[in-house]
Amino acid sequence: MSENLRVKSSQYIDETTRVSFKFNGTTYYGFKGDTLASALLANNVHLVGRSFKYHRPRGIMTSGSEEPNAIVQINPNTNRTEPNVRATEVEIYEGMEASSQNCWPSVNFDIGGINNFLSPLLPAGFYYKTFMWPASFWEKYEYFIRHSAGLGKSPTSNDPDIYDHRNIHCDVLVVGAGISGILAAKNAAKNNYKTLLLDEKNELGGSTIYENNESNKIDNKISSEWLKKEIEELKNIKNLEIKTRTSVAAYHQYNYLLARENLTDHLEKKDKINKIRQRLLKIRAKRVILATGALERPMVFNNNDRPGIMLSSAIKKYSDFYGVACGRKIIFFTNNDSAYESALSLNDKGIKVEAVVDIRKQSETNLEKRVIDAGIKIYWEHTVVNTSGYKRLNNVSIMKLSNDGTSVTGNKISISCDCLGVAGGWTPAVHLYTQSGSKLAFDEDKKIFIPNKNNSDQISVGSCCGDFKLDEILKNLNEKLKDFLDINKTDFENITVKNDEEISKRNIWLLPSDKALGKTKPFVDYQNDATAKDIKLALREGFRSIEHVKRYTTTGMGTDQGKLGNMHALGIIADTAGVKMGELGTTTFRPPYTPLTFGTIVGRNVGKFFDIFRRTPMNDWHVEQKAEFENVGQWKRAWYYPIDGETMHQAVQRESKAARESSGILDASTLGKIDIQGSDASEFLNRVYTNAWSKLGIGKCRYGLMLNEDGMVYDDGVTTRLGENHYLMTTTTGGAANVLGKLEDYLQTEWPELDVYLTSVTDQFATASLCGPNSKKILKKIIPDLDLSDENFPHMSFKEAKIGSIVCRIMRISFTGEQSFEINVQASYGKALWEKCIEAGREFNITPYGTETMHLLRAEKGFIIVGQDTDGTMTPIDLQMDWIVSKKKYDFIGKRSLYRSDTMREDRKQLVGLLTDDPKVVLEEGAQIVSELNKNPVEMLGHVTSSYFSPNLNKSIALAVVRGGKDMMGKKLFIPMEDKTINVTVSNPVFFDQTNERLNA
Amino acid sequence: MFVINCPYCGERDQQEFKAGGEAHIERPKQPTELSDDEWAEYLFMRKNIKGIQYERWNHAHGCRKWFNMIRDTSNDEIKAIYKMGEKPPSI
Amino acid sequence: MGNKYSVFSLIKNALSYHENWQRAWKDPAPKKEYDAVIVGGGGHGLATAYYLAKKHNMKNIAVVEKGWIGGGNTGRNTTIIRSNYLWDASAGLYDHALKIWEGLSQELNYNVMFSQRGVMNLAHNLQDVRDLKRRTHANRLNGIDAVYLSTEEVKKFCPIINTSQDIRYPVLGGTLQRRAGTARHDAVAWGYARGADEMGVDIIQNCEVKGIKRNGDSVEGLETTKGFIKTKKIGVVAAGHSSVIANMAGIRLPLESKPLQALVSEPVKPIIDTVVMSNAVHAYVSQSDKGELVIGAGTDDYVSYTQKGSHQIVEGTLNAILELYPIFSRMRMLRQWGGIVDICPDASPILSKTSIKGLYFNCGWGTGGFKATPGSGDLFAHTIANDEPHKLNAAFNLNRFVSGDLVDEHGAAAVAH
């Protein structure tokens, strides 16, 4: 059914392997090595998509990553679907499906095409000027705008593929494996530089590799033949790693580059499974050689966007590399010599070239002669003024250009054709160069931006620095390499190079038509449908900066990032505003060079590898007991242990009662532990905690509160003096790393004179906290020879003991108000210790409890949790913890800030208890507190920070911070909820055992 | 992403480090003697220089040592690195 | 108005091939003297000028801009607008702005595309839940629409979020402010510029301030690359460069300027219809009218004026995005860029007089200034015109760093326990 436009077997296409694929539901055949674009062209399919705004039919324009039009959805409705894929980049494989985007119901008949007829109403920025009436309707307008915008469709299921990262350090990175890149890499590696050569294509050699122009010769060989030999030699060079299908996405400062290596996108489905799809290379290069080449520009003329209108160089590549004719009657339209090379090459393959339309004046050169000899007519000083053919080009109209190039004269000549190759000159690909922070200069003669001031150890070589002719490329490359690589000579020092001389130069950014500009459609940005008219409109409306024009017209903001049209936009602005292009500057080239898959950027850090979970040595036991877990910082902590389908409330009530009535056990391994040693350890603690430490006896424990320098509570915990110059500090679970960092900071930068050493030992110890009236009996069973009497082992003291042969550190400290023993053992014994405690406690109904019960028990005692009852705005005075703030100490972190006018106010928010009038009503944590009802707006006095139903008191209790709360004992306040108001009374925050009798009971 | 030459470990990627803000702001020896204004100056006010800035860095995921850096904040060029307590080199 | 925008003017101009549109703003040379000069032609600066002219009848004023208007953070942010702030002072400030946003397109006769598609904030641990509930209660009592959502309600409102409870950062709930949303960032700058220009304000681009001339404790004028400009009132709205200008006046500010990055994906058909923010995993995402996913990353921790941040910040952000939206794994990043954000120690802005008479600063917006643009301009104009703050910006004075009366909007993120 489909036509075959294969012209000649190509050595780059494997014609023995036929590949079938589907496009818009129709099955086509191509060969292994084809891109989707080359395969479609071989089947004479040009209409591939619809444009963003006007939904104009669009075809394939280019043969590379700069493609603005031919973007498709790959494998629609599967979990490997991908939107906005350039048909010119993606290689076909057996079973691949692709479909057009941004059209409904089909690319052939697209309702959105009506926009093309409405286009007079849709100039640049039209949406800023309308859709404002009536005001409430914007969201309705917007609904339609959103649904008509967008291109492809996001995947809607999870990605089955895996991605990877690799860090590479190399001496020399060469980006681009055209002739310049290959010679650069070869000479670098041969001179003992560890070299990496990358290219986005699947073959090395750039455009030279399929060059067949008889007049481009190196050492009397056709340049492609010469280059093939060079490539062959690369195999035997040590120090050289080559990666194809690898696109450099970003060039950051300090020669840090990111590249995407594509590993499976060209393989059929069965070969993709369980393979790495793409790998992000994170490259740190000592030196970088950019050989990124140049991109051919189209030209801006009326209706320059029809399917069948392509870049001249692309037509040549499709014929020479892929063996595909882009049409049967081809016309070239040019302002430089490269179209002639394309025309001759096509002619050699028997593809009919009707004519070359050249805007330049006639010149008698060898090239011209060869074209005329081939029977191709040349129209000198002519321009295309219009084209026709809605879904496929069928005709172009040309007219003679005036001398100044601003108008056309004479008769209109109409030429029928099915393909127009446009050659508007070459733009160096300087995107990566500028990303690195390097600066460009404008070459007035060539009308291009070229590298000028390098920001790091790098050079640009080949056509990306404005060298377009083979002889100048190789001559300059030779000199640059010697200098950059510090070598005396290269291995291509003495070659002879021959190529055609350039005819002449003429450049017109916006070509005239016989119609008024307003009646034409000269596209500058194809994908976003920005025309030269839009650019002129923006200028007319006062948008003068290139960035303003870009944003107002959306030129250069499509998925191709304006690789084709940006220079025309600049040129038209310069011409219209009467300024020099060099003074305008360019817009910023933002990374990535080509779009980069999120999955590739993320690599392996997805799912369970997104962030680590830290688990305690007892974790398996909690899991076996079917505990529910809470995430605290990076830790998984047992939250509660439901039995027989208990709800959380039921479990917590049971656990809380058990802990106070007999015994409970908590896994406290997650608390941060910092080992502090040195002759100034006591002085150090004096400076970092609000209370005094010098007089703490060896073997004693003390609670400490740490502030920020701004006076606000930062962390808390119990510190034990293990020896004269040895302390063990505990911190909150979430705060451990930050506390250590902060202490190190002070120690190293403010107090280097202190002899103190800090070591994190959080992971080295496992901690089981035994609590409750029977805790002592249980501990006695485990360690029979330890004297647990209150005299020998009082509250807030420490003993070292042995369980069998295992040394353990035991602190008698309490966060529940019950007698408690925190037993610390080497982490590897943690689970054994835990199981031993459970075993020994069985007769006392020992009850494991989680963080929720811990929170409840401590709330009954009015103990704070930093981060829950504090929020970075609470001082110790606000917490009614004046007792812990030393008045005698001259200084400690944060002390000065406690004496500022605001921190000394009496009516700051202060920590209090709250009791609900109805003891069954449990307040919502976070609920706001007011003193007056029926007032709007109403002053919020504070909020509920912790709230529980206390099974031991059989009533609801809460902690809260309340403005001036210290002086409000017994005062009635209100909690206004959405649907009701709850009456509360301010109380002492210590609800249970206010005299601490149970600690020694 | 910079390459930072830790004075204790050598060249490492920036992601191993944490920045610690402006350097050479000494914590007052006698905070209680300061006025609220002077204390606020120490606590919060920063030069926030565009250009040559003296700043503190910490090799947080390495040796955990603090050191000083001179860096041009207008182009992120690192001019010099020196240890805590050392005099800044002239650049 | 000779140049009123409407569908009718669009049709009329279409007939003349859009050749007759007027300039949105002029490009005047600076006059010798102005009654006030605003330094910085971003959204906040242009809004300040607009309201000075409109509400305080100060028409002999200028906005001087180093580059092109709207080219700083105005044109680089992720356009999130919301007012669901915790503290009363913040809620008052941001809701004032939100109320102006609601009629801004009509007021400016410029479609700023304010789209009230809602902003959701997610909770990923129990403390997040407490913090978000606290904020929701505070919002409600401050008259700000905000509701707390269960995990199921989060899923219902934004079905593509992964709400599975066995992921690393499960969604435990969230808040929703329906009046919140996004706007078209460039349009805000252009709309205010056009409005201000029409009232006679001079908008002077490519004019960099090189010095501030003082006479004792008062300002006398500005040295610029376009010459000396005399004025008795200078309002500095220079965002990341605030400290640079402050330095010229000989004062210091409690600011650090850090890189903040953002990125967009390639455009796709509508897939996410609201704005979702998560502090815990640090990712926020919305979809622009054009179809791009707009994703905000975090700040780097060092001072830089390069408008470039480090790659690991972007990588970390996308890690978080794929945690919450694994379906986006095959989406592709189209563009990334950076801005310079000036951050205050309490993550709240400064809209304040200074110790120098006639010198005012509007800065310290950190990562979230865009949403405040209209309110900030209005209140700053009031402060400049009256030499006194409005009651809504009184708390955002410079003295709070001395007294300790901070408006600590990130205090509640001090995660511990």
PDB file of C-alpha atoms in Angstrom, chain A residues 483-682:
ATOM      1  CA  ASP A 483      47.970  24.319  22.319  1.00  0.00           C
ATOM      2  CA  PHE A 484      45.212  22.793  24.411  1.00  0.00           C
ATOM      3  CA  LEU A 485      46.806  19.380  24.851  1.00  0.00           C
ATOM      4  CA  ASP A 486      50.338  20.751  25.261  1.00  0.00           C
ATOM      5  CA  ILE A 487      51.694  18.631  22.409  1.00  0.00           C
ATOM      6  CA  ASN A 488      54.200  19.407  19.661  1.00  0.00           C
ATOM      7  CA  LYS A 489      52.319  17.871  16.800  1.00  0.00           C
ATOM      8  CA  THR A 490      49.129  16.061  15.963  1.00  0.00           C
ATOM      9  CA  ASP A 491      48.846  12.974  13.810  1.00  0.00           C
ATOM     10  CA  PHE A 492      47.071  14.909  11.053  1.00  0.00           C
ATOM     11  CA  GLU A 493      49.586  17.708  10.960  1.00  0.00           C
ATOM     12  CA  ASN A 494      50.611  17.121   7.356  1.00  0.00           C
ATOM     13  CA  ILE A 495      47.429  16.189   5.570  1.00  0.00           C
ATOM     14  CA  THR A 496      46.334  17.954   2.408  1.00  0.00           C
ATOM     15  CA  VAL A 497      42.753  19.177   2.255  1.00  0.00           C
ATOM     16  CA  LYS A 498      40.809  20.273  -0.793  1.00  0.00           C
ATOM     17  CA  ASN A 499      37.337  21.720  -0.907  1.00  0.00           C
ATOM     18  CA  ASP A 500      35.116  24.085  -2.879  1.00  0.00           C
ATOM     19  CA  GLU A 501      35.444  27.791  -2.328  1.00  0.00           C
ATOM     20  CA  GLU A 502      32.378  29.603  -1.122  1.00  0.00           C
ATOM     21  CA  ILE A 503      30.459  31.479  -3.831  1.00  0.00           C
ATOM     22  CA  SER A 504      29.457  34.521  -1.808  1.00  0.00           C
ATOM     23  CA  LYS A 505      27.357  35.508   1.175  1.00  0.00           C
ATOM     24  CA  ARG A 506      23.966  37.060   1.423  1.00  0.00           C
ATOM     25  CA  ASN A 507      21.680  36.880   4.377  1.00  0.00           C
ATOM     26  CA  ILE A 508      18.121  38.162   4.700  1.00  0.00           C
ATOM     27  CA  TRP A 509      16.445  37.310   7.970  1.00  0.00           C
ATOM     28  CA  LEU A 510      12.902  37.945   6.759  1.00  0.00           C
ATOM     29  CA  LEU A 511      12.362  37.360   3.083  1.00  0.00           C
ATOM     30  CA  PRO A 512       9.839  39.584   1.308  1.00  0.00           C
ATOM     31  CA  SER A 513       6.707  38.399  -0.409  1.00  0.00           C
ATOM     32  CA  ASP A 514       4.480  39.973  -3.006  1.00  0.00           C
ATOM     33  CA  LYS A 515       1.812  40.164  -0.313  1.00  0.00           C
ATOM     34  CA  ALA A 516       1.832  42.565   2.597  1.00  0.00           C
ATOM     35  CA  LEU A 517       3.492  41.058   5.643  1.00  0.00           C
ATOM     36  CA  GLY A 518       0.187  41.109   7.483  1.00  0.00           C
ATOM     37  CA  LYS A 519      -1.305  38.695   4.977  1.00  0.00           C
ATOM     38  CA  THR A 520       1.531  36.193   5.113  1.00  0.00           C
ATOM     39  CA  LYS A 521       2.646  33.499   7.496  1.00  0.00           C
ATOM     40  CA  PRO A 522       6.424  33.513   7.756  1.00  0.00           C
ATOM     41  CA  PHE A 523       7.183  31.179  10.658  1.00  0.00           C
ATOM     42  CA  VAL A 524      10.164  31.748  12.897  1.00  0.00           C
ATOM     43  CA  ASP A 525       9.314  29.240  15.615  1.00  0.00           C
ATOM     44  CA  TYR A 526       7.517  26.376  13.938  1.00  0.00           C
ATOM     45  CA  GLN A 527       6.417  24.458  16.990  1.00  0.00           C
ATOM     46  CA  ASN A 528       4.934  27.430  18.797  1.00  0.00           C
ATOM     47  CA  ASP A 529       3.616  29.052  15.626  1.00  0.00           C
ATOM     48  CA  ALA A 530       5.463  32.298  16.227  1.00  0.00           C
ATOM     49  CA  THR A 531       5.817  34.300  13.015  1.00  0.00           C
ATOM     50  CA  ALA A 532       7.905  37.274  11.983  1.00  0.00           C
ATOM     51  CA  LYS A 533       4.715  39.305  12.348  1.00  0.00           C
ATOM     52  CA  ASP A 534       4.498  38.344  15.991  1.00  0.00           C
ATOM     53  CA  ILE A 535       8.038  39.505  16.584  1.00  0.00           C
ATOM     54  CA  LYS A 536       7.340  42.803  14.907  1.00  0.00           C
ATOM     55  CA  LEU A 537       4.147  43.182  16.916  1.00  0.00           C
ATOM     56  CA  ALA A 538       6.056  42.623  20.138  1.00  0.00           C
ATOM     57  CA  LEU A 539       8.552  45.316  19.164  1.00  0.00           C
ATOM     58  CA  ARG A 540       5.732  47.652  18.229  1.00  0.00           C
ATOM     59  CA  GLU A 541       4.201  47.177  21.647  1.00  0.00           C
ATOM     60  CA  GLY A 542       7.411  48.106  23.398  1.00  0.00           C
ATOM     61  CA  PHE A 543       8.908  44.702  24.101  1.00  0.00           C
ATOM     62  CA  ARG A 544      12.476  45.592  23.205  1.00  0.00           C
ATOM     63  CA  SER A 545      14.637  43.175  25.111  1.00  0.00           C
ATOM     64  CA  ILE A 546      15.244  39.899  23.323  1.00  0.00           C
ATOM     65  CA  GLU A 547      14.000  38.148  26.470  1.00  0.00           C
ATOM     66  CA  HIS A 548      10.766  40.165  26.362  1.00  0.00           C
ATOM     67  CA  VAL A 549      10.201  39.294  22.724  1.00  0.00           C
ATOM     68  CA  LYS A 550      10.890  35.654  23.420  1.00  0.00           C
ATOM     69  CA  ARG A 551       8.437  35.538  26.307  1.00  0.00           C
ATOM     70  CA  TYR A 552       5.755  37.622  24.593  1.00  0.00           C
ATOM     71  CA  THR A 553       5.836  35.657  21.339  1.00  0.00           C
ATOM     72  CA  THR A 554       6.948  32.317  22.886  1.00  0.00           C
ATOM     73  CA  THR A 555       9.656  32.146  20.220  1.00  0.00           C
ATOM     74  CA  GLY A 556      12.221  29.580  21.207  1.00  0.00           C
ATOM     75  CA  MET A 557      10.162  28.172  24.055  1.00  0.00           C
ATOM     76  CA  GLY A 558       9.025  24.948  22.420  1.00  0.00           C
ATOM     77  CA  THR A 559      10.465  21.505  23.024  1.00  0.00           C
ATOM     78  CA  ASP A 560      13.178  22.275  20.471  1.00  0.00           C
ATOM     79  CA  GLN A 561      14.172  25.349  22.496  1.00  0.00           C
ATOM     80  CA  GLY A 562      14.355  27.387  19.307  1.00  0.00           C
ATOM     81  CA  LYS A 563      17.363  25.632  17.874  1.00  0.00           C
ATOM     82  CA  LEU A 564      16.229  26.528  14.356  1.00  0.00           C
ATOM     83  CA  GLY A 565      14.571  29.886  14.732  1.00  0.00           C
ATOM     84  CA  ASN A 566      16.365  31.847  17.430  1.00  0.00           C
ATOM     85  CA  MET A 567      18.840  33.452  15.060  1.00  0.00           C
ATOM     86  CA  HIS A 568      16.061  34.629  12.763  1.00  0.00           C
ATOM     87  CA  ALA A 569      14.225  36.096  15.722  1.00  0.00           C
ATOM     88  CA  LEU A 570      17.342  38.016  16.679  1.00  0.00           C
ATOM     89  CA  GLY A 571      17.940  39.111  13.121  1.00  0.00           C
ATOM     90  CA  ILE A 572      14.394  40.355  12.659  1.00  0.00           C
ATOM     91  CA  ILE A 573      14.540  42.239  15.951  1.00  0.00           C
ATOM     92  CA  ALA A 574      17.854  43.804  14.983  1.00  0.00           C
ATOM     93  CA  ASP A 575      16.607  44.801  11.539  1.00  0.00           C
ATOM     94  CA  THR A 576      13.306  46.153  12.835  1.00  0.00           C
ATOM     95  CA  ALA A 577      14.743  48.039  15.791  1.00  0.00           C
ATOM     96  CA  GLY A 578      17.791  49.235  13.853  1.00  0.00           C
ATOM     97  CA  VAL A 579      20.335  47.787  16.251  1.00  0.00           C
ATOM     98  CA  LYS A 580      23.285  45.482  15.698  1.00  0.00           C
ATOM     99  CA  MET A 581      22.744  41.813  16.400  1.00  0.00           C
ATOM    100  CA  GLY A 582      25.920  41.675  18.407  1.00  0.00           C
ATOM    101  CA  GLU A 583      24.552  44.302  20.766  1.00  0.00           C
ATOM    102  CA  LEU A 584      21.270  42.496  21.251  1.00  0.00           C
ATOM    103  CA  GLY A 585      22.935  39.429  22.660  1.00  0.00           C
ATOM    104  CA  THR A 586      21.211  36.095  22.780  1.00  0.00           C
ATOM    105  CA  THR A 587      18.671  34.696  25.141  1.00  0.00           C
ATOM    106  CA  THR A 588      20.070  32.352  27.728  1.00  0.00           C
ATOM    107  CA  PHE A 589      20.497  28.787  26.532  1.00  0.00           C
ATOM    108  CA  ARG A 590      19.113  26.854  29.425  1.00  0.00           C
ATOM    109  CA  PRO A 591      19.953  23.277  30.148  1.00  0.00           C
ATOM    110  CA  PRO A 592      19.255  20.609  29.113  1.00  0.00           C
ATOM    111  CA  TYR A 593      20.368  20.729  25.483  1.00  0.00           C
ATOM    112  CA  THR A 594      17.764  18.116  24.634  1.00  0.00           C
ATOM    113  CA  PRO A 595      14.977  17.141  27.032  1.00  0.00           C
ATOM    114  CA  LEU A 596      16.111  14.804  29.767  1.00  0.00           C
ATOM    115  CA  THR A 597      13.901  12.076  31.183  1.00  0.00           C
ATOM    116  CA  PHE A 598      13.016  12.558  34.857  1.00  0.00           C
ATOM    117  CA  GLY A 599      13.724   8.891  35.503  1.00  0.00           C
ATOM    118  CA  THR A 600      17.232   9.305  34.153  1.00  0.00           C
ATOM    119  CA  ILE A 601      17.928  12.272  36.398  1.00  0.00           C
ATOM    120  CA  VAL A 602      16.666  10.321  39.375  1.00  0.00           C
ATOM    121  CA  GLY A 603      18.451   7.075  38.507  1.00  0.00           C
ATOM    122  CA  ARG A 604      18.166   4.398  41.164  1.00  0.00           C
ATOM    123  CA  ASN A 605      16.861   6.739  43.828  1.00  0.00           C
ATOM    124  CA  VAL A 606      13.248   5.741  43.403  1.00  0.00           C
ATOM    125  CA  GLY A 607      10.841   3.689  45.458  1.00  0.00           C
ATOM    126  CA  LYS A 608      12.539   2.169  48.431  1.00  0.00           C
ATOM    127  CA  PHE A 609      15.821   3.771  47.444  1.00  0.00           C
ATOM    128  CA  PHE A 610      14.367   7.270  47.515  1.00  0.00           C
ATOM    129  CA  ASP A 611      15.634   7.730  51.044  1.00  0.00           C
ATOM    130  CA  ILE A 612      17.031   5.270  53.523  1.00  0.00           C
ATOM    131  CA  PHE A 613      15.077   3.976  56.464  1.00  0.00           C
ATOM    132  CA  ARG A 614      17.036   3.439  59.614  1.00  0.00           C
ATOM    133  CA  ARG A 615      15.869   0.517  61.688  1.00  0.00           C
ATOM    134  CA  THR A 616      16.835  -0.431  65.205  1.00  0.00           C
ATOM    135  CA  PRO A 617      18.430  -3.760  66.113  1.00  0.00           C
ATOM    136  CA  MET A 618      15.094  -4.783  67.658  1.00  0.00           C
ATOM    137  CA  ASN A 619      13.149  -3.959  64.522  1.00  0.00           C
ATOM    138  CA  ASP A 620      12.527  -7.581  63.489  1.00  0.00           C
ATOM    139  CA  TRP A 621      10.896  -8.258  66.818  1.00  0.00           C
ATOM    140  CA  HIS A 622       8.522  -5.322  66.398  1.00  0.00           C
ATOM    141  CA  VAL A 623       7.665  -6.534  62.911  1.00  0.00           C
ATOM    142  CA  GLU A 624       7.000 -10.062  64.197  1.00  0.00           C
ATOM    143  CA  GLN A 625       4.695  -8.602  66.831  1.00  0.00           C
ATOM    144  CA  LYS A 626       2.823  -6.774  64.065  1.00  0.00           C
ATOM    145  CA  ALA A 627       3.608  -3.365  65.466  1.00  0.00           C
ATOM    146  CA  GLU A 628       2.452  -0.325  63.549  1.00  0.00           C
ATOM    147  CA  PHE A 629       5.329   1.995  62.724  1.00  0.00           C
ATOM    148  CA  GLU A 630       5.799   5.739  62.756  1.00  0.00           C
ATOM    149  CA  ASN A 631       8.434   7.491  60.626  1.00  0.00           C
ATOM    150  CA  VAL A 632      10.551   9.782  62.776  1.00  0.00           C
ATOM    151  CA  GLY A 633      13.312  11.514  60.898  1.00  0.00           C
ATOM    152  CA  GLN A 634      14.915   8.674  58.992  1.00  0.00           C
ATOM    153  CA  TRP A 635      13.889   6.113  61.597  1.00  0.00           C
ATOM    154  CA  LYS A 636      11.146   3.559  61.591  1.00  0.00           C
ATOM    155  CA  ARG A 637       9.891   3.511  65.171  1.00  0.00           C
ATOM    156  CA  ALA A 638       7.324   1.154  66.649  1.00  0.00           C
ATOM    157  CA  TRP A 639       4.240   3.336  67.080  1.00  0.00           C
ATOM    158  CA  TYR A 640       1.950   0.899  68.919  1.00  0.00           C
ATOM    159  CA  TYR A 641       1.447  -2.858  69.173  1.00  0.00           C
ATOM    160  CA  PRO A 642      -2.180  -3.737  68.445  1.00  0.00           C
ATOM    161  CA  ILE A 643      -3.401  -7.085  69.730  1.00  0.00           C
ATOM    162  CA  ASP A 644      -6.416  -8.921  68.361  1.00  0.00           C
ATOM    163  CA  GLY A 645      -7.566  -6.187  66.056  1.00  0.00           C
ATOM    164  CA  GLU A 646      -7.274  -3.368  68.548  1.00  0.00           C
ATOM    165  CA  THR A 647      -7.601   0.154  67.260  1.00  0.00           C
ATOM    166  CA  MET A 648      -4.718   2.499  67.934  1.00  0.00           C
ATOM    167  CA  HIS A 649      -6.702   4.088  70.740  1.00  0.00           C
ATOM    168  CA  GLN A 650      -7.393   0.754  72.390  1.00  0.00           C
ATOM    169  CA  ALA A 651      -3.792  -0.375  72.081  1.00  0.00           C
ATOM    170  CA  VAL A 652      -2.414   2.846  73.460  1.00  0.00           C
ATOM    171  CA  GLN A 653      -4.812   2.857  76.392  1.00  0.00           C
ATOM    172  CA  ARG A 654      -3.796  -0.709  77.248  1.00  0.00           C
ATOM    173  CA  GLU A 655      -0.093  -0.031  76.848  1.00  0.00           C
ATOM    174  CA  SER A 656      -0.277   3.124  78.954  1.00  0.00           C
ATOM    175  CA  LYS A 657      -2.061   1.457  81.805  1.00  0.00           C
ATOM    176  CA  ALA A 658       0.288  -1.499  81.785  1.00  0.00           C
ATOM    177  CA  ALA A 659       3.350   0.716  81.922  1.00  0.00           C
ATOM    178  CA  ARG A 660       2.065   2.476  85.047  1.00  0.00           C
ATOM    179  CA  GLU A 661       0.494  -0.505  86.714  1.00  0.00           C
ATOM    180  CA  SER A 662       3.210  -3.088  86.185  1.00  0.00           C
ATOM    181  CA  SER A 663       5.826  -2.718  83.507  1.00  0.00           C
ATOM    182  CA  GLY A 664       6.368  -1.525  79.976  1.00  0.00           C
ATOM    183  CA  ILE A 665       9.277  -1.652  77.608  1.00  0.00           C
ATOM    184  CA  LEU A 666      10.199   0.839  74.896  1.00  0.00           C
ATOM    185  CA  ASP A 667      12.757   0.595  72.132  1.00  0.00           C
ATOM    186  CA  ALA A 668      14.679   3.834  72.688  1.00  0.00           C
ATOM    187  CA  SER A 669      17.594   2.974  70.363  1.00  0.00           C
ATOM    188  CA  THR A 670      16.817   5.816  68.007  1.00  0.00           C
ATOM    189  CA  LEU A 671      17.687   8.592  70.427  1.00  0.00           C
ATOM    190  CA  GLY A 672      20.815  10.368  69.301  1.00  0.00           C
ATOM    191  CA  LYS A 673      23.891   9.506  71.343  1.00  0.00           C
ATOM    192  CA  ILE A 674      27.050  11.581  71.326  1.00  0.00           C
ATOM    193  CA  ASP A 675      30.149  10.493  73.171  1.00  0.00           C
ATOM    194  CA  ILE A 676      31.953  13.522  74.600  1.00  0.00           C
ATOM    195  CA  GLN A 677      35.485  13.252  75.882  1.00  0.00           C
ATOM    196  CA  GLY A 678      38.286  15.609  76.801  1.00  0.00           C
ATOM    197  CA  SER A 679      39.559  17.616  79.703  1.00  0.00           C
ATOM    198  CA  ASP A 680      37.171  20.488  78.907  1.00  0.00           C
ATOM    199  CA  ALA A 681      34.078  18.319  78.453  1.00  0.00           C
ATOM    200  CA  SER A 682      32.324  19.831  81.486  1.00  0.00           C
TER     201      SER A 682
END
